XYZ file of C-alpha atoms in Angstrom:
681
model
C 0.055 0.173 -0.064
C 1.369 3.423 -1.043
C 2.087 5.696 1.817
C -0.252 8.745 2.052
C -0.814 12.116 3.378
C -3.090 12.300 6.366
C -4.926 15.214 6.452
C -8.472 15.879 8.093
C -9.545 18.575 5.644
C -8.304 20.063 2.337
C -5.339 22.500 3.605
C -4.027 25.448 1.901
C -0.443 26.686 2.255
C 2.031 28.713 0.630
C 6.042 28.938 0.215
C 7.404 31.989 2.217
C 10.710 33.470 2.045
C 10.931 36.050 5.048
C 14.590 36.423 4.230
C 13.562 38.216 1.209
C 11.710 41.004 2.729
C 11.743 43.710 5.690
C 10.745 42.120 8.826
C 8.108 44.762 8.913
C 6.088 42.899 6.490
C 5.594 39.714 8.206
C 2.924 40.531 10.591
C 0.742 42.023 7.603
C 1.712 38.977 5.520
C 0.528 36.455 7.927
C -2.631 38.473 8.927
C -3.790 38.471 5.097
C -2.911 34.585 4.803
C -5.264 33.697 7.481
C -7.941 35.828 5.816
C -7.460 33.845 2.724
C -7.729 30.601 4.688
C -4.053 29.875 4.228
C -2.833 27.956 7.325
C 0.573 26.403 6.293
C 3.682 28.111 5.327
C 6.906 26.348 3.890
C 10.319 28.038 4.250
C 13.951 27.676 4.964
C 14.905 25.268 1.983
C 17.423 27.653 0.711
C 18.817 29.179 3.853
C 22.032 27.360 4.772
C 24.178 30.614 4.432
C 22.024 32.265 6.933
C 21.814 29.178 9.438
C 25.593 28.574 9.384
C 27.329 31.887 8.103
C 30.514 30.575 8.889
C 31.754 27.139 9.132
C 30.687 25.478 12.442
C 28.955 28.796 13.632
C 25.270 28.361 13.700
C 22.430 31.126 14.044
C 18.790 29.852 14.380
C 17.379 32.927 15.742
C 15.990 34.440 12.593
C 13.388 31.584 11.641
C 12.630 31.232 15.298
C 11.216 34.860 15.196
C 9.518 34.094 11.903
C 7.753 30.893 13.346
C 7.042 32.521 16.825
C 5.120 35.243 14.781
C 3.554 32.565 12.584
C 2.411 30.411 15.434
C 0.669 33.561 17.027
C -1.520 33.773 13.843
C -2.276 30.161 13.728
C 0.131 29.251 11.001
C 1.798 25.742 10.728
C 5.302 25.439 9.357
C 7.005 22.929 7.012
C 10.837 23.301 7.277
C 13.119 22.464 4.194
C 16.531 21.251 5.039
C 18.921 23.705 3.307
C 21.206 21.190 1.436
C 20.115 22.018 -2.143
C 22.054 25.310 -1.790
C 25.579 25.091 0.014
C 26.969 28.465 1.141
C 29.854 29.884 -0.802
C 32.473 29.366 2.103
C 31.704 25.787 2.036
C 32.081 25.228 -1.881
C 35.129 27.643 -1.881
C 36.852 25.679 1.159
C 35.981 22.250 -0.171
C 35.623 22.207 -3.969
C 35.473 18.489 -4.080
C 31.673 18.807 -2.952
C 30.800 20.343 -6.292
C 29.320 18.494 -9.192
C 31.431 18.267 -12.459
C 30.654 18.492 -16.150
C 31.051 15.403 -18.484
C 34.379 16.859 -19.205
C 35.316 16.951 -15.607
C 35.300 20.831 -15.065
C 33.862 21.779 -11.506
C 30.435 23.481 -11.680
C 31.239 26.810 -9.752
C 29.390 28.412 -7.146
C 26.496 30.813 -8.165
C 23.519 28.361 -9.356
C 21.796 25.696 -7.281
C 21.960 22.045 -7.003
C 25.833 22.211 -7.805
C 27.017 19.703 -5.496
C 27.470 16.055 -5.779
C 25.930 13.493 -3.366
C 28.964 11.282 -3.218
C 31.512 13.688 -1.282
C 32.256 12.370 2.040
C 32.841 16.182 3.234
C 29.398 17.190 1.869
C 27.660 14.401 3.552
C 29.247 15.110 6.768
C 28.411 18.747 6.606
C 25.061 18.237 5.353
C 24.337 15.872 8.322
C 25.878 18.528 10.878
C 23.650 21.303 9.580
C 20.536 19.134 9.515
C 21.098 17.918 12.932
C 21.776 21.056 14.328
C 18.593 22.660 12.621
C 16.471 20.006 13.592
C 17.702 20.233 17.320
C 17.020 23.972 16.939
C 13.311 23.660 15.930
C 12.303 20.455 16.719
C 10.151 21.548 19.754
C 8.864 24.435 18.157
C 4.981 24.322 18.358
C 4.341 25.659 14.828
C 6.578 22.960 13.161
C 4.564 19.894 11.557
C 6.893 18.403 9.241
C 10.081 18.418 7.334
C 10.954 18.649 3.599
C 14.507 16.704 2.860
C 16.625 18.986 0.598
C 14.457 20.587 -2.463
C 13.681 18.856 -5.873
C 16.460 16.006 -5.843
C 17.963 15.823 -9.324
C 16.296 19.096 -10.655
C 18.830 20.934 -12.736
C 21.235 18.213 -12.935
C 20.709 14.548 -12.888
C 24.148 13.126 -14.135
C 27.213 13.481 -11.844
C 31.033 13.424 -12.908
C 32.921 14.500 -9.766
C 35.878 12.268 -8.682
C 33.725 11.212 -5.761
C 30.948 10.100 -7.900
C 33.396 7.971 -10.027
C 34.689 6.423 -6.960
C 31.314 5.694 -5.449
C 30.288 4.253 -8.683
C 32.926 1.681 -8.412
C 31.850 0.825 -4.833
C 28.361 0.400 -5.986
C 29.520 -1.760 -8.941
C 31.569 -3.982 -6.582
C 28.742 -4.622 -4.369
C 26.207 -5.295 -7.111
C 28.496 -7.532 -9.222
C 31.318 -8.886 -6.751
C 33.911 -9.586 -9.658
C 34.936 -7.960 -12.744
C 33.938 -11.262 -14.727
C 30.218 -10.694 -13.586
C 30.554 -7.069 -14.690
C 32.044 -7.609 -17.974
C 29.569 -10.366 -18.892
C 26.606 -7.911 -17.640
C 28.040 -5.039 -19.882
C 28.941 -7.250 -22.753
C 32.506 -5.462 -22.597
C 33.949 -7.984 -25.230
C 32.382 -5.804 -27.746
C 34.918 -3.111 -28.930
C 37.310 -4.622 -26.680
C 35.855 -2.630 -23.547
C 37.009 -5.331 -21.112
C 37.856 -4.067 -17.606
C 40.686 -5.786 -15.672
C 40.904 -3.325 -12.748
C 38.121 -1.819 -10.853
C 40.008 1.627 -11.127
C 39.469 1.563 -14.847
C 35.689 2.115 -14.459
C 34.014 5.618 -14.637
C 30.742 6.984 -14.940
C 29.934 7.566 -18.913
C 31.917 10.457 -20.216
C 31.332 9.745 -23.947
C 28.459 10.928 -26.023
C 27.617 7.136 -26.913
C 28.654 5.218 -23.819
C 28.298 1.408 -23.517
C 24.314 1.155 -23.069
C 24.524 -1.389 -20.118
C 26.947 0.776 -18.158
C 24.791 3.827 -18.986
C 21.488 1.720 -17.421
C 23.658 0.961 -14.328
C 24.722 4.379 -14.000
C 21.085 5.666 -13.800
C 20.434 3.081 -11.156
C 23.461 3.877 -9.307
C 22.569 7.805 -9.418
C 18.924 6.810 -7.730
C 20.634 4.613 -4.996
C 22.993 7.458 -4.337
C 20.393 9.997 -4.044
C 18.390 7.847 -1.680
C 21.390 7.092 0.461
C 21.993 10.733 0.813
C 18.352 11.549 1.623
C 18.439 8.603 4.129
C 21.315 10.622 6.136
C 18.939 13.314 6.827
C 15.631 11.529 7.273
C 17.467 9.343 9.895
C 18.379 12.409 11.751
C 14.826 13.818 11.724
C 13.430 10.381 12.858
C 15.763 10.429 15.673
C 15.438 13.957 16.950
C 11.861 14.716 15.972
C 9.750 11.630 15.479
C 6.377 13.627 16.044
C 7.155 15.377 12.476
C 6.583 14.026 9.215
C 8.990 13.607 6.555
C 8.652 14.252 2.784
C 10.498 15.752 -0.192
C 9.285 17.252 -3.405
C 9.811 17.141 -7.063
C 9.510 14.372 -9.880
C 12.855 14.384 -11.627
C 15.017 11.978 -13.614
C 17.290 9.068 -12.475
C 15.550 8.741 -9.075
C 13.193 5.726 -8.027
C 10.679 7.780 -6.077
C 8.685 4.901 -5.245
C 11.566 3.231 -3.495
C 12.625 6.490 -1.655
C 9.114 6.901 -0.477
C 8.822 3.314 0.791
C 12.139 3.335 2.509
C 12.226 7.112 3.918
C 9.069 9.236 3.629
C 5.702 9.406 5.302
C 4.331 10.533 1.821
C 5.416 12.120 -1.379
C 5.089 15.707 -2.644
C 5.121 17.251 -5.893
C 5.719 20.749 -7.451
C 2.856 21.444 -9.939
C 3.342 23.819 -12.894
C 0.816 22.919 -15.401
C 1.936 25.900 -17.785
C 5.017 24.110 -18.657
C 2.631 21.591 -20.620
C 1.359 24.856 -22.498
C 4.803 26.353 -23.194
C 6.608 23.047 -24.222
C 4.485 21.058 -26.812
C 4.395 20.131 -30.280
C 2.801 22.834 -32.433
C 1.688 20.401 -35.012
C -0.204 18.282 -32.704
C -3.945 18.243 -33.136
C -6.181 19.149 -30.275
C -3.258 19.100 -27.775
C -4.128 18.734 -24.152
C -1.987 21.629 -23.195
C -2.064 22.317 -19.342
C -4.503 19.375 -19.076
C -1.662 17.361 -20.074
C -0.160 17.942 -16.301
C -2.918 15.440 -15.143
C -0.231 12.945 -16.555
C 2.320 13.826 -14.117
C -0.065 14.206 -11.160
C -1.148 10.682 -12.111
C 2.382 9.391 -11.849
C 2.550 11.133 -8.446
C -0.640 9.254 -7.331
C 1.248 5.989 -8.002
C 3.661 6.936 -5.408
C 1.287 8.318 -2.794
C -2.416 8.055 -3.449
C -2.886 11.205 -1.429
C -0.040 13.748 -1.431
C 1.215 17.165 -1.023
C 1.796 19.790 -3.679
C 4.420 21.709 -2.077
C 4.576 23.984 -4.905
C 1.517 24.832 -7.023
C 1.789 27.483 -9.702
C 0.119 30.803 -8.782
C 1.371 33.153 -11.430
C 3.509 33.527 -14.894
C 6.797 31.392 -14.526
C 10.233 32.562 -15.648
C 13.698 32.889 -14.712
C 15.639 35.893 -15.997
C 17.015 33.670 -18.934
C 14.564 31.094 -19.594
C 11.302 29.218 -19.000
C 9.325 32.614 -19.721
C 5.476 32.165 -19.585
C 2.357 34.172 -20.156
C 0.237 35.174 -16.949
C -2.604 32.676 -16.115
C -5.844 33.761 -17.488
C -8.630 34.442 -14.872
C -9.769 31.359 -13.462
C -6.748 29.253 -14.330
C -4.961 29.248 -10.971
C -8.261 27.909 -9.299
C -8.481 25.328 -12.097
C -4.973 24.100 -11.714
C -5.501 24.002 -8.079
C -8.453 21.528 -8.384
C -6.677 19.834 -10.960
C -4.219 18.755 -8.230
C -6.967 18.171 -5.727
C -8.732 15.840 -8.296
C -5.823 13.826 -8.653
C -4.932 13.228 -4.925
C -3.739 16.415 -3.359
C -5.092 17.103 0.261
C -2.346 19.620 0.930
C -1.766 22.341 -1.441
C 0.884 24.972 -1.106
C 1.352 27.549 -3.321
C 4.502 28.912 -4.829
C 4.959 31.779 -3.822
C 3.590 34.349 -1.354
C 5.205 37.234 -3.111
C 7.361 37.628 -6.311
C 11.188 38.063 -5.514
C 12.574 41.595 -6.265
C 16.023 39.973 -6.859
C 17.692 36.857 -8.168
C 17.356 34.404 -10.690
C 13.651 34.157 -10.381
C 12.497 37.408 -10.448
C 9.876 36.629 -13.108
C 8.710 33.576 -11.374
C 5.585 35.309 -9.963
C 3.817 34.334 -6.851
C 0.435 35.324 -5.322
C 1.366 38.838 -4.714
C 3.165 41.201 -6.874
C 6.439 43.199 -6.064
C 4.118 46.038 -5.047
C 2.393 43.877 -2.581
C -1.040 45.423 -3.513
C -4.287 43.590 -4.254
C -4.395 41.682 -7.661
C -6.894 39.201 -9.137
C -4.334 36.227 -8.248
C -4.875 37.159 -4.586
C -8.487 37.158 -5.250
C -8.443 33.802 -7.074
C -6.525 32.204 -4.332
C -8.715 33.579 -1.496
C -11.634 32.095 -3.512
C -9.894 28.905 -3.365
C -9.307 29.098 0.559
C -12.989 29.875 1.106
C -13.978 26.904 -0.983
C -11.576 24.551 0.674
C -12.903 25.762 4.169
C -16.465 24.739 2.853
C -15.774 21.394 1.129
C -12.275 20.448 2.644
C -13.505 17.794 5.391
C -15.651 16.060 2.837
C -12.896 15.608 0.244
C -9.734 14.945 2.357
C -8.728 11.396 2.499
C -11.097 10.188 -0.531
C -9.040 8.699 -3.220
C -9.243 8.831 -6.944
C -11.092 6.170 -8.841
C -10.021 4.434 -11.991
C -10.368 1.164 -13.608
C -7.757 1.472 -16.431
C -3.859 2.040 -15.687
C -0.888 2.836 -17.625
C 1.719 0.604 -16.451
C 5.611 1.570 -16.757
C 8.765 0.890 -14.759
C 12.373 2.638 -14.106
C 14.244 0.009 -16.237
C 12.526 0.744 -19.345
C 12.314 4.614 -18.635
C 15.896 4.919 -18.026
C 16.953 2.608 -20.839
C 14.768 4.373 -23.112
C 16.572 7.671 -22.710
C 19.437 6.481 -24.432
C 17.789 3.830 -26.776
C 16.026 5.398 -29.879
C 14.488 2.097 -30.930
C 12.223 2.002 -28.185
C 12.426 4.975 -25.840
C 10.419 7.459 -28.159
C 7.485 4.896 -28.428
C 6.735 5.035 -24.850
C 5.738 8.802 -24.604
C 3.898 8.453 -28.019
C 1.700 5.607 -26.688
C 1.131 6.985 -23.201
C 0.188 10.494 -24.511
C -2.256 8.686 -27.156
C -4.038 6.639 -24.371
C -4.084 9.363 -21.866
C -5.427 11.924 -24.322
C -8.161 9.800 -25.674
C -9.300 8.559 -22.101
C -9.292 12.119 -20.872
C -11.318 13.226 -23.871
C -13.777 10.469 -23.368
C -13.863 11.117 -19.542
C -12.482 7.691 -18.511
C -10.303 8.062 -15.427
C -6.874 6.504 -15.595
C -4.183 5.499 -13.021
C -0.506 4.930 -13.274
C 1.198 1.735 -11.745
C 4.684 1.121 -11.684
C 5.881 -2.335 -12.159
C 8.565 -3.158 -9.192
C 9.930 -6.142 -7.506
C 7.224 -6.429 -5.069
C 4.315 -5.879 -7.553
C 1.577 -8.434 -6.971
C -1.406 -9.768 -8.849
C -3.570 -8.101 -6.206
C -2.024 -4.646 -7.365
C -2.809 -5.265 -10.905
C -6.225 -6.934 -10.588
C -8.320 -3.817 -9.476
C -7.921 -2.555 -12.878
C -9.890 -3.771 -15.793
C -7.461 -2.592 -18.370
C -3.716 -2.168 -18.327
C -1.564 -0.680 -21.043
C 2.172 -1.641 -20.878
C 3.021 -0.981 -24.325
C 6.887 -0.946 -24.831
C 8.472 -2.796 -22.140
C 11.785 -3.874 -23.968
C 13.246 -5.025 -20.833
C 11.023 -8.011 -19.759
C 11.619 -10.935 -17.460
C 10.000 -14.288 -17.409
C 8.744 -13.405 -13.891
C 7.051 -10.232 -15.136
C 5.553 -12.454 -17.860
C 4.155 -14.752 -15.536
C 2.569 -12.091 -13.417
C 1.035 -10.519 -16.530
C -0.270 -13.991 -17.579
C -1.912 -14.318 -14.186
C -3.279 -10.863 -14.476
C -5.063 -11.834 -17.956
C -6.162 -15.190 -16.626
C -8.118 -13.814 -13.864
C -10.185 -11.358 -16.433
C -7.768 -8.362 -17.123
C -7.430 -6.957 -20.513
C -3.626 -6.386 -21.292
C -2.323 -4.013 -24.336
C 1.315 -4.546 -25.402
C 3.083 -2.833 -28.402
C 6.064 -3.074 -30.370
C 9.401 -3.750 -29.059
C 8.246 -5.687 -26.204
C 10.287 -8.298 -24.348
C 13.420 -8.422 -26.322
C 15.886 -7.405 -23.324
C 16.890 -8.617 -20.091
C 17.602 -6.815 -17.004
C 21.125 -5.771 -18.113
C 19.753 -4.472 -21.281
C 20.926 -7.334 -23.530
C 19.031 -8.732 -26.120
C 17.777 -12.268 -25.672
C 18.432 -14.952 -28.402
C 14.591 -15.695 -28.638
C 11.709 -14.751 -30.872
C 10.058 -11.409 -30.130
C 8.431 -10.447 -27.933
C 10.358 -12.985 -25.956
C 8.922 -13.755 -22.528
C 5.338 -12.908 -23.438
C 5.397 -14.455 -26.880
C 3.632 -17.327 -25.656
C 0.935 -15.489 -23.842
C 0.202 -13.412 -26.918
C 0.147 -16.445 -29.279
C 2.429 -14.448 -31.828
C 6.075 -14.004 -32.766
C 7.529 -10.900 -34.720
C 8.615 -12.163 -38.525
C 9.850 -8.910 -39.592
C 10.057 -5.230 -38.418
C 11.191 -1.848 -39.283
C 11.841 1.423 -37.458
C 9.689 4.121 -39.165
C 11.777 7.230 -39.550
C 13.062 9.475 -42.245
C 12.562 7.822 -45.860
C 10.915 4.885 -43.996
C 7.265 5.345 -44.107
C 4.535 3.943 -41.757
C 2.230 1.551 -43.219
C -1.584 2.245 -43.216
C -3.716 0.119 -41.124
C -6.991 -1.640 -41.964
C -9.671 -2.658 -39.340
C -13.055 -2.751 -40.746
C -15.541 -0.342 -38.716
C -12.875 0.763 -36.428
C -10.301 2.658 -38.208
C -10.433 5.459 -40.903
C -8.887 5.325 -44.180
C -5.225 6.546 -43.809
C -4.743 5.493 -40.401
C -0.934 4.923 -39.824
C 0.883 2.430 -37.690
C 3.297 4.984 -36.245
C 7.028 4.754 -34.558
C 7.587 1.088 -35.630
C 6.060 -1.548 -37.518
C 6.434 -5.092 -36.550
C 4.998 -7.996 -38.931
C 3.217 -10.325 -36.814
C 2.984 -14.176 -37.045
C 0.346 -16.067 -35.340
C 1.563 -18.977 -33.773
C -1.382 -19.910 -31.578
C -4.683 -20.487 -33.316
C -6.461 -18.632 -30.396
C -4.783 -15.487 -31.443
C -6.955 -13.426 -33.618
C -6.112 -10.945 -36.169
C -7.697 -7.640 -35.386
C -5.967 -5.276 -37.808
C -3.727 -5.769 -40.753
C -1.153 -3.626 -42.682
C -2.720 -2.187 -45.964
C 0.418 -0.733 -47.609
C 4.159 -1.366 -47.704
C 5.969 -4.570 -48.566
C 4.191 -6.404 -45.738
C 0.496 -5.367 -46.972
C -1.840 -7.868 -45.728
C 0.177 -9.069 -42.701
C -1.066 -8.919 -39.214
C -0.533 -5.593 -37.165
C -2.884 -6.020 -34.193
C -3.921 -9.371 -32.543
C -5.923 -10.316 -29.697
C -6.115 -13.669 -27.605
C -8.324 -14.666 -24.976
C -6.698 -16.202 -22.212
C -8.824 -17.559 -19.154
C -11.134 -14.769 -18.241
C -9.176 -12.005 -19.925
C -7.542 -10.926 -23.071
C -4.193 -9.829 -24.242
C -3.793 -7.503 -27.127
C -0.352 -6.961 -29.023
C 0.166 -4.024 -31.443
C 3.149 -4.268 -33.685
C 3.587 -0.503 -33.463
C 3.180 2.613 -31.246
C -0.362 3.449 -30.237
C -1.845 6.559 -32.064
C -4.904 8.395 -30.878
C -6.886 6.861 -33.837
C -6.021 3.387 -32.852
C -6.640 3.998 -29.265
C -10.167 5.224 -30.020
C -10.811 2.064 -32.243
C -9.744 -0.061 -29.204
C -11.873 1.942 -26.941
C -14.885 1.536 -29.313
C -14.378 -2.218 -29.286
C -14.016 -2.567 -25.592
C -17.082 -0.390 -25.012
C -15.286 1.503 -22.122
C -17.307 4.652 -21.164
C -17.045 7.366 -18.464
C -18.107 6.103 -14.922
C -20.607 9.072 -15.078
C -22.128 8.272 -18.495
C -25.588 7.872 -16.833
C -25.402 11.146 -14.675
C -23.285 13.686 -16.537
C -22.669 14.361 -20.231
C -19.804 17.053 -20.973
C -17.827 18.115 -23.931
C -14.416 16.915 -24.266
C -12.973 19.942 -23.127
C -14.065 19.169 -19.357
C -11.718 16.727 -17.516
C -14.022 14.468 -15.265
C -12.776 12.382 -12.375
C -14.175 10.789 -9.055
C -12.472 10.989 -5.511
C -14.618 8.609 -3.290
C -14.437 6.784 0.128
C -16.598 3.956 1.221
C -19.513 6.121 2.134
C -19.166 8.923 -0.593
C -18.133 9.987 -3.934
C -17.596 13.330 -5.519
C -17.291 14.050 -9.145
C -14.715 16.949 -10.319
C -15.416 18.652 -13.457
C -12.755 20.905 -14.930
C -12.958 23.198 -17.821
C -9.755 23.799 -19.655
C -11.313 25.907 -22.428
C -11.264 29.497 -22.611
C -14.749 29.442 -23.497
C -18.322 28.695 -21.677
C -19.432 24.965 -22.158
C -22.655 23.250 -21.600
C -22.794 20.295 -19.130
C -25.902 18.169 -19.364
C -26.951 16.856 -15.963
C -29.121 13.606 -16.383
C -29.691 12.914 -12.675
C -30.181 15.372 -10.053
C -26.831 16.355 -8.120
C -25.538 18.947 -5.856
C -22.413 21.258 -6.686
C -20.762 21.502 -3.368
C -18.982 24.705 -4.537
C -22.160 26.708 -4.686
C -24.625 24.717 -2.727
C -26.690 24.711 -5.872
C -28.843 21.686 -6.884
C -28.411 20.679 -10.464
C -30.625 18.713 -12.781
C -30.813 20.508 -16.180
C -28.174 21.657 -18.625
C -25.494 23.776 -16.951
C -23.571 26.429 -18.484
C -19.578 25.946 -17.104
C -17.662 29.198 -17.630
C -14.214 29.346 -19.078
C -11.789 27.561 -16.881
C -14.705 26.828 -14.473
C -14.827 23.990 -11.838
C -17.650 22.049 -10.378
C -17.448 19.469 -7.462
C -20.543 17.297 -7.369
C -21.637 15.249 -4.766
C -23.015 12.070 -6.261
């Protein structure tokens, strides 16, 4: 069972940086927060230089004064350990703590997250500041919990300091025991890469490293981060067992599931939906834009079913030199807030209270502008605060409901970063499935396949999409077989099952361990790129003319008469050959597509399955509206979120009550641009 935050009501918070402002502003800030129903502040995660201005000289008085005043106003405090930004005296005196570029050049002071996790000195000094900080604040009545560091692996998720190379060797020795085992796992006989001494081993420093080394490197980085976080978590558990422990972010080369299981009380996320509107394919039809951020929130929910959003976007974003964004339109901040709540957030902390007047993030706007005068963002957050006060005790603790899940795993995600033969297919298929499920109002979960994943974990889903798991073991194939036999519908795709856990290719017919389950093998195949065209697909009654098999084309060969050909290729030299198959196994079905999934193909499959919205008999809404349900044993609540910049009409088929307005609805309802409804079912 995933670890979850435990809140009695939906709770609103804000990131606060008192070190950025004259002390005379604090009291008015806290008074206004309470008027907006903000009851939590998060601070101090970048404050090491204040807490330890000189080596071994500590001063905790500043934040004590802040917390004393915050406590007077009934505000609770989340403290961040300050190890994301070491002070200049530290990096100057101990340059070995710095991260390095691939070329070995040290990354100098002046940014953030410029340290490495491996340095014995950095670990020593980090433990010291955390121990002293926790000792100083552990008994303060305002403190409720701790955020370890800040956004592990943000900015940099690769490491090349000398300490990292040394730590990698230690990790490899522990994993493989002997160089013979390592050489076999990495296939080092290729290109005469064979290692004869542990000192010859380094993290990848070429543009095209040995792919098996590269996969292990990402596993090492993840374990290294977790071991660094553990140093801090252990101190907090020892000195302040009454406080909860979390950390924030969702960045590369880190097994957040493992870290949460081993160290945290729950996971926290930083939610900036406008990223999806800034960085997207301009040629895409009907893009999800900010609604696409629900994919990220779905992934977070697989770590903690109910979680904290430690940073919720509350204004336009931008550093001085990048990530420039337009201002959220009226209603969007509220919309994005409820997007987080729908997907499992019970503690929502806005970034930030007031926009910084100096530093790299002077354009990363908060609720308040520089001038500190009323604005529409303040009014919008105050509206959310009032609504949380009204519905918060009903929603908190309820959980997102879904019968469809998209499955992934860290090994394939990390291997796919380098491997262009299967990596790009993953995002193509996930986006296509998520997009069409969204537009049809069918909620979906994310599930990460791990060594401790059980049949019970999978069986709660009627449909699981696990499209391009190149790395596949026989044990995983057995678990998937049992899932199908008990009634599940499993969807696989091109490049499934041809690699082992080291990333080496099996000498067995594709799709390897699941070939028997699917009842097919792959007779021929081609990557679709450049001058190589995607073949068109034919599936009578389901696919429109011209629908293409995108990304990759595998020519399937039916080996088991129980495997039925559902769609065939209608162009290219393999015209008429099987492209999509389906086999009934026990009470369930396994489908195999010899390509990546496109939106059109997903639509055809959803029509064939007859999947529909769980609210189809109660609510009819246009595609622009996201629909989801949070429920407990005793109650369920439907969230309707309008991502459109226009008013849309929602048809109510059975009488429901909108909790935000207290209005009973039983006819057509006009939902304004960026509008939100929370319906008691």
